[in-house]
PDB file of C-alpha atoms in Angstrom:
ATOM      1  CA  MET A   1      44.931-113.622-222.769  1.00 79.00           C
ATOM      2  CA  PRO A   2      45.446-116.707-220.133  1.00 91.00           C
ATOM      3  CA  GLN A   3      46.082-115.267-216.184  1.00 95.00           C
ATOM      4  CA  LEU A   4      46.733-117.246-213.198  1.00 96.00           C
ATOM      5  CA  LYS A   5      46.078-116.065-209.545  1.00 97.00           C
ATOM      6  CA  VAL A   6      47.706-117.325-206.805  1.00 98.00           C
ATOM      7  CA  SER A   7      45.818-116.333-203.484  1.00 97.00           C
ATOM      8  CA  ILE A   8      47.364-116.551-200.158  1.00 96.00           C
ATOM      9  CA  LYS A   9      45.058-117.516-197.779  1.00 95.00           C
ATOM     10  CA  THR A  10      47.565-117.734-194.548  1.00 95.00           C
ATOM     11  CA  ARG A  11      50.283-115.492-192.810  1.00 94.00           C
ATOM     12  CA  PRO A  12      52.601-116.237-190.089  1.00 94.00           C
ATOM     13  CA  ASP A  13      52.537-114.514-186.878  1.00 93.00           C
ATOM     14  CA  ASP A  14      56.096-113.085-187.375  1.00 95.00           C
ATOM     15  CA  LYS A  15      55.352-109.375-188.528  1.00 93.00           C
ATOM     16  CA  ASP A  16      59.007-109.045-189.808  1.00 95.00           C
ATOM     17  CA  ALA A  17      58.382-112.296-192.715  1.00 96.00           C
ATOM     18  CA  ILE A  18      58.427-111.646-195.983  1.00 97.00           C
ATOM     19  CA  LEU A  19      56.661-113.341-198.887  1.00 97.00           C
ATOM     20  CA  LEU A  20      58.731-114.560-201.817  1.00 98.00           C
ATOM     21  CA  TRP A  21      57.273-115.585-205.224  1.00 98.00           C
ATOM     22  CA  PRO A  22      58.568-116.775-208.129  1.00 98.00           C
ATOM     23  CA  VAL A  23      58.750-114.993-211.445  1.00 97.00           C
ATOM     24  CA  PRO A  24      57.671-117.868-214.276  1.00 95.00           C
ATOM     25  CA  ALA A  25      60.008-119.327-216.083  1.00 90.00           C
ATOM     26  CA  GLU A  26      60.085-119.109-219.917  1.00 84.00           C
ATOM     27  CA  ASP A  27      59.227-122.855-221.203  1.00 82.00           C
ATOM     28  CA  GLY A  28      59.758-121.674-225.148  1.00 79.00           C
ATOM     29  CA  ALA A  29      55.434-121.557-225.611  1.00 85.00           C
ATOM     30  CA  TRP A  30      54.532-119.245-223.124  1.00 89.00           C
ATOM     31  CA  HIS A  31      55.850-115.853-221.611  1.00 88.00           C
ATOM     32  CA  CYS A  32      54.885-114.246-218.240  1.00 93.00           C
ATOM     33  CA  GLN A  33      54.210-110.324-219.642  1.00 93.00           C
ATOM     34  CA  GLN A  34      53.358-108.974-216.135  1.00 95.00           C
ATOM     35  CA  VAL A  35      53.130-109.973-212.517  1.00 97.00           C
ATOM     36  CA  SER A  36      51.057-107.567-210.754  1.00 96.00           C
ATOM     37  CA  THR A  37      49.687-108.001-206.934  1.00 97.00           C
ATOM     38  CA  GLU A  38      46.616-107.395-204.384  1.00 95.00           C
ATOM     39  CA  GLY A  39      47.186-106.293-200.723  1.00 93.00           C
ATOM     40  CA  LEU A  40      50.877-106.008-201.083  1.00 94.00           C
ATOM     41  CA  PRO A  41      53.511-103.208-200.949  1.00 93.00           C
ATOM     42  CA  ALA A  42      55.626-102.742-203.997  1.00 93.00           C
ATOM     43  CA  SER A  43      57.417-105.673-204.488  1.00 95.00           C
ATOM     44  CA  GLN A  44      61.580-105.839-204.833  1.00 97.00           C
ATOM     45  CA  SER A  45      63.212-108.090-207.286  1.00 97.00           C
ATOM     46  CA  LEU A  46      65.936-110.668-207.014  1.00 96.00           C
ATOM     47  CA  HIS A  47      67.803-113.896-208.826  1.00 96.00           C
ATOM     48  CA  ALA A  48      68.861-116.960-207.295  1.00 97.00           C
ATOM     49  CA  GLN A  49      72.233-117.363-206.568  1.00 97.00           C
ATOM     50  CA  ASN A  50      72.633-120.866-208.793  1.00 96.00           C
ATOM     51  CA  SER A  51      70.146-120.101-211.545  1.00 95.00           C
ATOM     52  CA  SER A  52      68.889-117.278-214.037  1.00 93.00           C
ATOM     53  CA  LEU A  53      65.290-117.521-212.524  1.00 96.00           C
ATOM     54  CA  GLY A  54      63.764-114.206-210.862  1.00 96.00           C
ATOM     55  CA  ALA A  55      61.907-113.718-207.547  1.00 98.00           C
ATOM     56  CA  GLN A  56      59.613-110.801-205.990  1.00 98.00           C
ATOM     57  CA  TRP A  57      59.564-110.362-202.223  1.00 98.00           C
ATOM     58  CA  ALA A  58      57.461-107.828-200.126  1.00 97.00           C
ATOM     59  CA  ARG A  59      56.825-107.528-196.722  1.00 95.00           C
ATOM     60  CA  PRO A  60      53.440-106.799-196.243  1.00 93.00           C
ATOM     61  CA  GLU A  61      51.575-104.908-192.936  1.00 85.00           C
ATOM     62  CA  VAL A  62      50.500-106.772-190.585  1.00 78.00           C
ATOM     63  CA  THR A  63      46.397-106.460-191.801  1.00 75.00           C
ATOM     64  CA  GLY A  64      43.891-108.458-192.555  1.00 74.00           C
ATOM     65  CA  THR A  65      43.981-107.147-196.296  1.00 77.00           C
ATOM     66  CA  PRO A  66      43.750-110.566-198.432  1.00 86.00           C
ATOM     67  CA  PHE A  67      47.038-110.794-200.393  1.00 92.00           C
ATOM     68  CA  SER A  68      46.981-112.362-204.241  1.00 97.00           C
ATOM     69  CA  ILE A  69      50.038-112.641-206.902  1.00 98.00           C
ATOM     70  CA  THR A  70      48.529-112.588-210.781  1.00 98.00           C
ATOM     71  CA  TYR A  71      50.331-113.658-213.695  1.00 97.00           C
ATOM     72  CA  ASP A  72      49.333-112.734-217.114  1.00 96.00           C
ATOM     73  CA  PHE A  73      50.889-115.040-219.741  1.00 95.00           C
ATOM     74  CA  VAL A  74      50.757-114.438-223.744  1.00 93.00           C
ATOM     75  CA  PRO A  75      52.335-116.844-226.110  1.00 90.00           C
ATOM     76  CA  THR A  76      56.248-116.637-227.389  1.00 83.00           C
ATOM     77  CA  SER A  77      56.606-114.598-230.757  1.00 74.00           C
ATOM     78  CA  VAL A  78      57.460-116.841-233.631  1.00 54.00           C
ATOM     79  CA  ALA A  79      61.212-116.283-233.496  1.00 55.00           C
ATOM     80  CA  ALA A  80      61.090-117.102-229.714  1.00 65.00           C
ATOM     81  CA  ALA A  81      58.728-120.519-230.008  1.00 65.00           C
ATOM     82  CA  GLY A  82      60.923-123.378-228.682  1.00 72.00           C
ATOM     83  CA  VAL A  83      63.871-121.450-227.424  1.00 78.00           C
ATOM     84  CA  LEU A  84      64.561-122.343-223.778  1.00 83.00           C
ATOM     85  CA  PRO A  85      66.658-120.183-221.474  1.00 86.00           C
ATOM     86  CA  THR A  86      70.463-121.054-221.606  1.00 88.00           C
ATOM     87  CA  ASP A  87      70.362-122.901-218.604  1.00 92.00           C
ATOM     88  CA  TYR A  88      67.219-124.828-218.584  1.00 93.00           C
ATOM     89  CA  TRP A  89      69.426-127.587-218.329  1.00 95.00           C
ATOM     90  CA  GLN A  90      71.709-126.768-215.518  1.00 95.00           C
ATOM     91  CA  VAL A  91      71.035-129.091-212.805  1.00 95.00           C
ATOM     92  CA  GLN A  92      71.933-127.990-208.984  1.00 96.00           C
ATOM     93  CA  ASP A  93      74.439-130.414-207.478  1.00 96.00           C
ATOM     94  CA  ASN A  94      72.753-131.005-203.832  1.00 96.00           C
ATOM     95  CA  LYS A  95      70.674-133.784-201.938  1.00 96.00           C
ATOM     96  CA  HIS A  96      67.935-133.352-204.114  1.00 97.00           C
ATOM     97  CA  THR A  97      69.554-134.402-207.142  1.00 97.00           C
ATOM     98  CA  GLN A  98      72.328-136.491-206.017  1.00 97.00           C
ATOM     99  CA  ALA A  99      72.127-140.415-206.532  1.00 98.00           C
ATOM    100  CA  SER A 100      73.802-142.571-203.339  1.00 98.00           C
ATOM    101  CA  PRO A 101      75.989-145.169-204.468  1.00 98.00           C
ATOM    102  CA  GLU A 102      73.129-147.631-203.547  1.00 98.00           C
ATOM    103  CA  LEU A 103      70.719-145.884-205.967  1.00 98.00           C
ATOM    104  CA  ILE A 104      73.701-145.749-208.998  1.00 97.00           C
ATOM    105  CA  GLU A 105      73.967-149.508-208.801  1.00 97.00           C
ATOM    106  CA  GLN A 106      69.803-150.459-208.652  1.00 98.00           C
ATOM    107  CA  VAL A 107      69.515-147.811-211.656  1.00 97.00           C
ATOM    108  CA  ARG A 108      72.451-149.337-213.106  1.00 96.00           C
ATOM    109  CA  SER A 109      71.008-153.045-212.736  1.00 97.00           C
ATOM    110  CA  TRP A 110      67.923-151.562-214.491  1.00 98.00           C
ATOM    111  CA  VAL A 111      69.479-151.010-217.681  1.00 97.00           C
ATOM    112  CA  ASP A 112      71.313-152.359-220.745  1.00 97.00           C
ATOM    113  CA  PRO A 113      74.611-149.929-220.886  1.00 95.00           C
ATOM    114  CA  SER A 114      74.883-151.080-224.543  1.00 96.00           C
ATOM    115  CA  SER A 115      71.687-149.847-225.601  1.00 97.00           C
ATOM    116  CA  SER A 116      70.849-146.526-226.887  1.00 96.00           C
ATOM    117  CA  GLN A 117      69.628-143.454-224.250  1.00 96.00           C
ATOM    118  CA  ALA A 118      66.123-143.640-225.466  1.00 97.00           C
ATOM    119  CA  GLN A 119      66.167-147.353-224.473  1.00 98.00           C
ATOM    120  CA  GLN A 120      67.865-146.354-221.120  1.00 98.00           C
ATOM    121  CA  LEU A 121      65.304-143.988-220.561  1.00 98.00           C
ATOM    122  CA  HIS A 122      62.660-146.301-221.285  1.00 98.00           C
ATOM    123  CA  ASP A 123      63.547-148.997-218.786  1.00 98.00           C
ATOM    124  CA  LEU A 124      64.530-146.700-216.162  1.00 98.00           C
ATOM    125  CA  ILE A 125      60.882-144.699-216.417  1.00 98.00           C
ATOM    126  CA  HIS A 126      59.221-148.249-216.502  1.00 98.00           C
ATOM    127  CA  LYS A 127      61.166-149.519-213.551  1.00 98.00           C
ATOM    128  CA  THR A 128      60.612-146.434-211.409  1.00 98.00           C
ATOM    129  CA  ALA A 129      56.832-146.303-212.337  1.00 97.00           C
ATOM    130  CA  ASP A 130      56.847-150.467-210.944  1.00 97.00           C
ATOM    131  CA  MET A 131      58.871-149.232-207.654  1.00 97.00           C
ATOM    132  CA  PHE A 132      55.933-146.343-206.386  1.00 97.00           C
ATOM    133  CA  ALA A 133      52.609-146.282-205.417  1.00 96.00           C
ATOM    134  CA  TYR A 134      51.297-142.719-205.657  1.00 96.00           C
ATOM    135  CA  GLY A 135      50.531-141.365-202.493  1.00 92.00           C
ATOM    136  CA  HIS A 136      51.233-138.178-200.231  1.00 88.00           C
ATOM    137  CA  VAL A 137      53.655-139.352-196.998  1.00 88.00           C
ATOM    138  CA  GLU A 138      54.482-137.689-193.954  1.00 87.00           C
ATOM    139  CA  GLN A 139      58.028-138.859-194.317  1.00 90.00           C
ATOM    140  CA  ARG A 140      59.537-138.756-197.732  1.00 94.00           C
ATOM    141  CA  PHE A 141      62.220-141.581-198.763  1.00 95.00           C
ATOM    142  CA  THR A 142      64.662-139.113-198.723  1.00 96.00           C
ATOM    143  CA  GLU A 143      64.020-137.831-195.394  1.00 95.00           C
ATOM    144  CA  GLY A 144      67.434-137.124-193.504  1.00 95.00           C
ATOM    145  CA  LYS A 145      69.215-138.326-196.684  1.00 96.00           C
ATOM    146  CA  ALA A 146      72.379-136.403-197.705  1.00 97.00           C
ATOM    147  CA  GLN A 147      71.575-138.151-201.431  1.00 98.00           C
ATOM    148  CA  VAL A 148      68.898-139.312-202.802  1.00 98.00           C
ATOM    149  CA  PRO A 149      68.772-143.081-201.724  1.00 98.00           C
ATOM    150  CA  SER A 150      67.554-146.583-203.528  1.00 97.00           C
ATOM    151  CA  LEU A 151      64.182-147.716-203.237  1.00 96.00           C
ATOM    152  CA  CYS A 152      63.527-151.030-201.453  1.00 92.00           C
ATOM    153  CA  GLY A 153      60.459-152.679-202.573  1.00 92.00           C
ATOM    154  CA  ILE A 154      57.074-150.351-203.237  1.00 96.00           C
ATOM    155  CA  THR A 155      57.357-147.394-202.007  1.00 96.00           C
ATOM    156  CA  ASN A 156      54.843-144.400-201.669  1.00 96.00           C
ATOM    157  CA  GLY A 157      55.577-140.963-202.796  1.00 96.00           C
ATOM    158  CA  SER A 158      54.070-138.318-204.333  1.00 96.00           C
ATOM    159  CA  CYS A 159      55.332-136.258-207.708  1.00 97.00           C
ATOM    160  CA  VAL A 160      58.113-134.533-205.882  1.00 97.00           C
ATOM    161  CA  ASP A 161      59.270-138.043-204.561  1.00 97.00           C
ATOM    162  CA  ILE A 162      59.018-139.984-207.917  1.00 98.00           C
ATOM    163  CA  ASN A 163      60.734-137.000-209.770  1.00 98.00           C
ATOM    164  CA  THR A 164      63.652-136.641-207.011  1.00 98.00           C
ATOM    165  CA  PHE A 165      64.439-140.587-207.655  1.00 98.00           C
ATOM    166  CA  LEU A 166      64.412-140.037-211.492  1.00 98.00           C
ATOM    167  CA  ILE A 167      66.252-137.129-212.100  1.00 98.00           C
ATOM    168  CA  ALA A 168      68.965-138.678-209.833  1.00 98.00           C
ATOM    169  CA  GLY A 169      68.828-141.822-211.847  1.00 98.00           C
ATOM    170  CA  ALA A 170      68.724-140.415-214.908  1.00 98.00           C
ATOM    171  CA  ARG A 171      71.767-138.056-214.154  1.00 97.00           C
ATOM    172  CA  LYS A 172      73.979-141.186-213.611  1.00 96.00           C
ATOM    173  CA  LEU A 173      73.073-142.811-217.002  1.00 97.00           C
ATOM    174  CA  GLY A 174      74.075-139.388-218.230  1.00 97.00           C
ATOM    175  CA  ILE A 175      70.629-138.550-219.760  1.00 98.00           C
ATOM    176  CA  LYS A 176      70.157-134.970-219.715  1.00 97.00           C
ATOM    177  CA  VAL A 177      67.029-134.120-217.362  1.00 98.00           C
ATOM    178  CA  GLN A 178      65.591-131.403-215.637  1.00 97.00           C
ATOM    179  CA  TYR A 179      63.245-130.849-212.792  1.00 98.00           C
ATOM    180  CA  LEU A 180      60.054-128.822-213.493  1.00 97.00           C
ATOM    181  CA  ALA A 181      57.470-127.311-210.923  1.00 97.00           C
ATOM    182  CA  GLY A 182      54.274-125.144-211.544  1.00 97.00           C
ATOM    183  CA  TYR A 183      50.704-125.696-211.245  1.00 97.00           C
ATOM    184  CA  TRP A 184      48.595-128.255-212.878  1.00 97.00           C
ATOM    185  CA  PHE A 185      44.638-127.867-213.214  1.00 96.00           C
ATOM    186  CA  HIS A 186      42.443-131.146-213.281  1.00 94.00           C
ATOM    187  CA  PRO A 187      40.597-130.946-216.819  1.00 93.00           C
ATOM    188  CA  GLU A 188      37.276-130.643-214.492  1.00 91.00           C
ATOM    189  CA  ARG A 189      38.209-127.971-212.431  1.00 89.00           C
ATOM    190  CA  SER A 190      39.567-124.275-212.458  1.00 90.00           C
ATOM    191  CA  HIS A 191      41.215-124.440-209.491  1.00 94.00           C
ATOM    192  CA  THR A 192      44.026-126.153-207.826  1.00 95.00           C
ATOM    193  CA  HIS A 193      45.577-125.637-204.182  1.00 94.00           C
ATOM    194  CA  ASP A 194      49.475-126.787-204.561  1.00 93.00           C
ATOM    195  CA  MET A 195      51.863-127.152-206.927  1.00 96.00           C
ATOM    196  CA  HIS A 196      53.189-129.948-209.209  1.00 97.00           C
ATOM    197  CA  CYS A 197      56.338-131.095-210.817  1.00 98.00           C
ATOM    198  CA  TRP A 198      57.468-133.233-213.774  1.00 98.00           C
ATOM    199  CA  LEU A 199      60.127-133.795-215.853  1.00 98.00           C
ATOM    200  CA  ALA A 200      61.800-132.776-219.082  1.00 97.00           C
ATOM    201  CA  PHE A 201      64.551-135.075-221.195  1.00 97.00           C
ATOM    202  CA  GLU A 202      66.809-134.318-223.879  1.00 96.00           C
ATOM    203  CA  VAL A 203      67.056-137.685-225.830  1.00 96.00           C
ATOM    204  CA  GLY A 204      68.176-137.620-229.453  1.00 90.00           C
ATOM    205  CA  ASN A 205      68.296-133.728-229.680  1.00 88.00           C
ATOM    206  CA  LYS A 206      64.547-134.379-228.876  1.00 92.00           C
ATOM    207  CA  THR A 207      62.912-133.052-225.716  1.00 93.00           C
ATOM    208  CA  LEU A 208      60.372-135.084-223.919  1.00 96.00           C
ATOM    209  CA  PHE A 209      58.404-134.492-221.221  1.00 96.00           C
ATOM    210  CA  TRP A 210      57.345-137.110-218.872  1.00 98.00           C
ATOM    211  CA  ASP A 211      54.885-137.146-215.669  1.00 98.00           C
ATOM    212  CA  VAL A 212      54.807-140.909-214.232  1.00 98.00           C
ATOM    213  CA  ALA A 213      52.834-139.451-210.934  1.00 97.00           C
ATOM    214  CA  HIS A 214      50.194-138.786-213.048  1.00 97.00           C
ATOM    215  CA  HIS A 215      50.185-142.147-214.638  1.00 97.00           C
ATOM    216  CA  LEU A 216      49.869-143.572-211.266  1.00 96.00           C
ATOM    217  CA  LYS A 217      47.687-141.317-209.579  1.00 95.00           C
ATOM    218  CA  TRP A 218      45.242-141.335-212.183  1.00 95.00           C
ATOM    219  CA  GLY A 219      45.295-144.676-213.547  1.00 94.00           C
ATOM    220  CA  VAL A 220      46.520-143.748-216.932  1.00 94.00           C
ATOM    221  CA  PRO A 221      47.691-147.202-218.447  1.00 88.00           C
ATOM    222  CA  ASP A 222      50.673-147.271-221.381  1.00 91.00           C
ATOM    223  CA  LEU A 223      53.244-144.874-219.970  1.00 96.00           C
ATOM    224  CA  HIS A 224      54.001-142.930-222.598  1.00 95.00           C
ATOM    225  CA  SER A 225      55.599-139.293-222.611  1.00 96.00           C
ATOM    226  CA  GLY A 226      53.692-135.881-222.811  1.00 95.00           C
ATOM    227  CA  LEU A 227      52.663-132.770-220.618  1.00 93.00           C
ATOM    228  CA  ASN A 228      49.306-133.902-219.767  1.00 94.00           C
ATOM    229  CA  PRO A 229      48.787-137.830-219.677  1.00 94.00           C
ATOM    230  CA  ALA A 230      45.658-137.536-217.398  1.00 92.00           C
ATOM    231  CA  GLY A 231      44.178-134.135-219.046  1.00 94.00           C
ATOM    232  CA  GLY A 232      44.112-130.894-217.851  1.00 95.00           C
ATOM    233  CA  ARG A 233      46.423-127.644-218.087  1.00 93.00           C
ATOM    234  CA  ARG A 234      49.563-126.816-216.743  1.00 94.00           C
ATOM    235  CA  TRP A 235      52.022-123.716-215.888  1.00 95.00           C
ATOM    236  CA  LEU A 236      55.553-123.565-215.559  1.00 96.00           C
ATOM    237  CA  MET A 237      56.515-121.693-212.635  1.00 97.00           C
ATOM    238  CA  SER A 238      60.292-123.160-212.338  1.00 97.00           C
ATOM    239  CA  TYR A 239      63.283-125.262-212.945  1.00 97.00           C
ATOM    240  CA  GLY A 240      65.664-126.891-210.810  1.00 97.00           C
ATOM    241  CA  ARG A 241      66.090-128.010-207.578  1.00 97.00           C
ATOM    242  CA  GLY A 242      67.226-126.164-204.527  1.00 97.00           C
ATOM    243  CA  LEU A 243      67.319-122.545-205.603  1.00 97.00           C
ATOM    244  CA  VAL A 244      69.157-120.202-203.138  1.00 98.00           C
ATOM    245  CA  PHE A 245      68.279-116.843-202.852  1.00 98.00           C
ATOM    246  CA  ASP A 246      69.828-114.401-200.963  1.00 98.00           C
ATOM    247  CA  THR A 247      66.780-112.371-199.155  1.00 98.00           C
ATOM    248  CA  PRO A 248      66.162-109.624-196.470  1.00 97.00           C
ATOM    249  CA  ASN A 249      65.807-112.463-193.852  1.00 98.00           C
ATOM    250  CA  GLY A 250      68.693-114.158-194.733  1.00 97.00           C
ATOM    251  CA  GLU A 251      69.553-116.970-197.345  1.00 98.00           C
ATOM    252  CA  VAL A 252      67.025-119.614-198.254  1.00 98.00           C
ATOM    253  CA  SER A 253      67.463-122.278-200.305  1.00 97.00           C
ATOM    254  CA  ILE A 254      63.956-123.744-201.989  1.00 97.00           C
ATOM    255  CA  SER A 255      63.616-127.456-202.604  1.00 95.00           C
ATOM    256  CA  HIS A 256      61.031-126.670-205.344  1.00 93.00           C
ATOM    257  CA  PHE A 257      60.265-123.074-206.279  1.00 97.00           C
ATOM    258  CA  ALA A 258      56.590-123.159-207.884  1.00 97.00           C
ATOM    259  CA  GLU A 259      54.489-121.315-204.648  1.00 98.00           C
ATOM    260  CA  PRO A 260      55.261-118.371-202.847  1.00 98.00           C
ATOM    261  CA  ILE A 261      56.651-118.839-199.748  1.00 98.00           C
ATOM    262  CA  TRP A 262      56.663-116.833-196.117  1.00 98.00           C
ATOM    263  CA  VAL A 263      60.435-116.151-195.081  1.00 98.00           C
ATOM    264  CA  LEU A 264      60.592-115.857-191.341  1.00 98.00           C
ATOM    265  CA  SER A 265      62.731-112.968-189.494  1.00 97.00           C
ATOM    266  CA  ASP A 266      65.047-116.094-188.864  1.00 97.00           C
ATOM    267  CA  GLY A 267      65.254-117.607-192.188  1.00 97.00           C
ATOM    268  CA  ASN A 268      63.215-120.260-191.853  1.00 98.00           C
ATOM    269  CA  GLN A 269      60.413-120.948-194.419  1.00 98.00           C
ATOM    270  CA  TRP A 270      56.459-121.160-193.511  1.00 98.00           C
ATOM    271  CA  GLN A 271      54.404-122.629-196.508  1.00 97.00           C
ATOM    272  CA  PRO A 272      50.557-120.854-196.937  1.00 96.00           C
ATOM    273  CA  GLU A 273      47.521-122.101-197.688  1.00 96.00           C
ATOM    274  CA  LEU A 274      46.782-121.275-201.153  1.00 97.00           C
ATOM    275  CA  HIS A 275      43.897-120.983-203.682  1.00 97.00           C
ATOM    276  CA  ILE A 276      45.258-120.706-207.242  1.00 97.00           C
ATOM    277  CA  ASP A 277      43.094-120.327-210.158  1.00 95.00           C
TER     278      ASP A 277
END
């Protein structure tokens, strides 16, 4: 039985902070059979206000006890194989998914409107890959923007930046798309320290997964669809952007919900250091 353990290495000084973590989304191949914790009091369940996705939370006592969350996965049944949740393709309408007028104009200039959706997606993917250089930046190209902006020259960005641009662009081309967040493990490693994201598209009744960021980061030539262009393995935790939860410490909107987060007593979020294996 595959198992994923997320260890929370740091916590804020706020004694009233709660820890909030996702209940893994169904992906048509794997089902999370059990979520168990260590060092945490009994957890409570809640659901996103704008999605069917679930979460759990707990308010730990102020101790030196390490905290961890363990997910046990089993393959989905034959009857459920390939079956996705009813709201799998629901895209939240917010600053993470809305295209600016300039982005709309840019994306439409890249494609032939008379071509098939498959060809338009091909052109969008390849043009986007040409416009990004992989890298983590202090300020995202979307920082301070109410909508996803267009690109001006080569832009440095991580998986989040690249996929934010792609999801906003695909929506305006009428291509069904979803943002997926979880964990990816390098083929030579058994652990990681943070989340990863990728995209699913539906074109011609086929679901295509794309990870453009991994093509750029790991130098994988010849762009092609698939979950692991750079090898390794991954686990889906959630889908969608800007998931909203009504927690005991107030309402929070989470950009991409793969990792546990601390919700402070004033409703602000605090990201812990993690170890995932």
